[in-house]
Coordinates of C-alpha atoms in Angstrom, one line a residue:
M734 CA 248.3 24.7 -21.7
K735 CA 245.2 26.7 -22.6
P736 CA 243.2 26.0 -25.7
S737 CA 243.4 28.7 -28.3
L738 CA 240.5 31.0 -28.9
N739 CA 240.0 29.6 -32.4
V740 CA 239.6 26.1 -31.0
L741 CA 237.1 27.3 -28.5
A742 CA 235.1 29.2 -31.2
C743 CA 235.1 26.1 -33.4
L744 CA 233.9 23.9 -30.6
L745 CA 231.2 26.5 -29.8
L746 CA 230.1 26.6 -33.4
L747 CA 230.1 22.8 -33.6
G748 CA 228.0 22.5 -30.5
A749 CA 225.5 25.1 -31.8
A750 CA 225.3 23.3 -35.1
L751 CA 224.8 20.0 -33.3
F752 CA 222.0 21.5 -31.2
C753 CA 220.3 23.0 -34.2
A754 CA 220.5 19.7 -36.1
Q755 CA 219.0 17.8 -33.2
R756 CA 216.2 20.4 -32.8
W757 CA 215.5 20.4 -36.6
G758 CA 215.5 16.6 -36.6
R759 CA 213.1 16.4 -33.7
E760 CA 210.7 18.9 -35.3
T761 CA 210.9 17.1 -38.7
G762 CA 210.2 13.8 -36.9
R763 CA 207.2 15.3 -35.2
A764 CA 205.9 16.8 -38.4
A765 CA 206.3 13.5 -40.2
C766 CA 204.6 11.7 -37.3
A767 CA 201.7 14.2 -37.3
A768 CA 201.3 13.7 -41.1
S769 CA 201.3 9.9 -40.7
L770 CA 198.8 10.1 -37.9
A771 CA 196.5 12.4 -39.9
E772 CA 196.7 10.0 -42.9
A773 CA 195.9 7.0 -40.6
Q774 CA 192.9 8.8 -39.1
G775 CA 191.6 9.7 -42.6
A776 CA 191.8 6.0 -43.6
L777 CA 190.0 4.9 -40.4
R778 CA 187.3 7.5 -41.0
R779 CA 186.8 6.3 -44.6
Q780 CA 186.7 2.7 -43.4
D781 CA 184.1 3.6 -40.7
Q782 CA 181.9 5.3 -43.3
A783 CA 182.2 2.2 -45.5
L784 CA 181.2 -0.1 -42.6
T785 CA 178.3 2.2 -41.7
L786 CA 177.0 2.0 -45.3
M787 CA 177.4 -1.7 -45.4
R788 CA 175.5 -2.0 -42.1
E789 CA 172.7 0.2 -43.5
E790 CA 172.6 -1.9 -46.7
G791 CA 172.5 -5.1 -44.7
T792 CA 169.6 -3.8 -42.6
R793 CA 167.7 -2.7 -45.8
R794 CA 168.3 -6.1 -47.4
A795 CA 167.2 -8.0 -44.2
A796 CA 164.0 -5.9 -44.1
H797 CA 163.3 -6.7 -47.8
A798 CA 164.0 -10.4 -47.2
K799 CA 161.5 -10.4 -44.3
M800 CA 158.8 -8.8 -46.5
V801 CA 159.4 -11.4 -49.2
L802 CA 159.3 -14.2 -46.7
A803 CA 156.0 -12.9 -45.3
G804 CA 154.6 -12.7 -48.8
A805 CA 155.7 -16.3 -49.5
R806 CA 154.1 -17.5 -46.3
E807 CA 150.9 -15.7 -47.2
G808 CA 151.0 -17.3 -50.7
R809 CA 151.6 -20.7 -49.1
A810 CA 148.6 -20.2 -46.8
D811 CA 146.4 -19.2 -49.7
S812 CA 147.6 -22.3 -51.7
E813 CA 146.9 -24.5 -48.7
Q814 CA 143.4 -23.1 -48.4
A815 CA 142.7 -23.5 -52.1
A816 CA 143.9 -27.1 -51.9
T817 CA 141.7 -27.7 -48.9
R818 CA 138.7 -26.3 -50.9
I819 CA 139.6 -28.5 -53.9
L820 CA 139.8 -31.6 -51.8
A821 CA 136.5 -30.7 -50.1
L822 CA 134.8 -30.4 -53.5
Q823 CA 135.5 -33.9 -54.8
P824 CA 132.8 -36.1 -53.4
D825 CA 132.8 -38.5 -56.3
G826 CA 135.2 -37.2 -59.0
D827 CA 138.9 -36.7 -59.3
A828 CA 141.0 -33.7 -58.2
C829 CA 141.1 -32.2 -61.7
T830 CA 137.3 -32.0 -61.9
A831 CA 137.2 -30.5 -58.5
A832 CA 139.8 -27.9 -59.4
E833 CA 137.8 -27.0 -62.5
A834 CA 134.7 -26.6 -60.4
L835 CA 136.5 -24.4 -57.9
I836 CA 138.0 -22.2 -60.6
A837 CA 134.6 -21.9 -62.3
R838 CA 133.0 -21.0 -59.0
E839 CA 135.6 -18.3 -58.0
M840 CA 135.8 -16.6 -61.4
P841 CA 133.8 -13.5 -61.7

């Protein structure tokens, strides 16, 4: 028994519809994947920019801290030199008298 022409036409249409649905689904999936990939790349790009800014800020703060530390060391050295001069000035008096003498000597 041969299938009728109507059955063959219906099977052909069903096969074509199935083929089109598969193709449409595949293209839709690819488009969704491409959109998701573009979104992820954008997020990574923004995170990379944020990390770069944070590194630059860290470098700037480290340089500032080094300058402050150098200033503090210089101030400490100046203080030690002043203390040495004060101690050298007190042959017979106390440290307060020696400090007053040093201040009076160094004032313009």
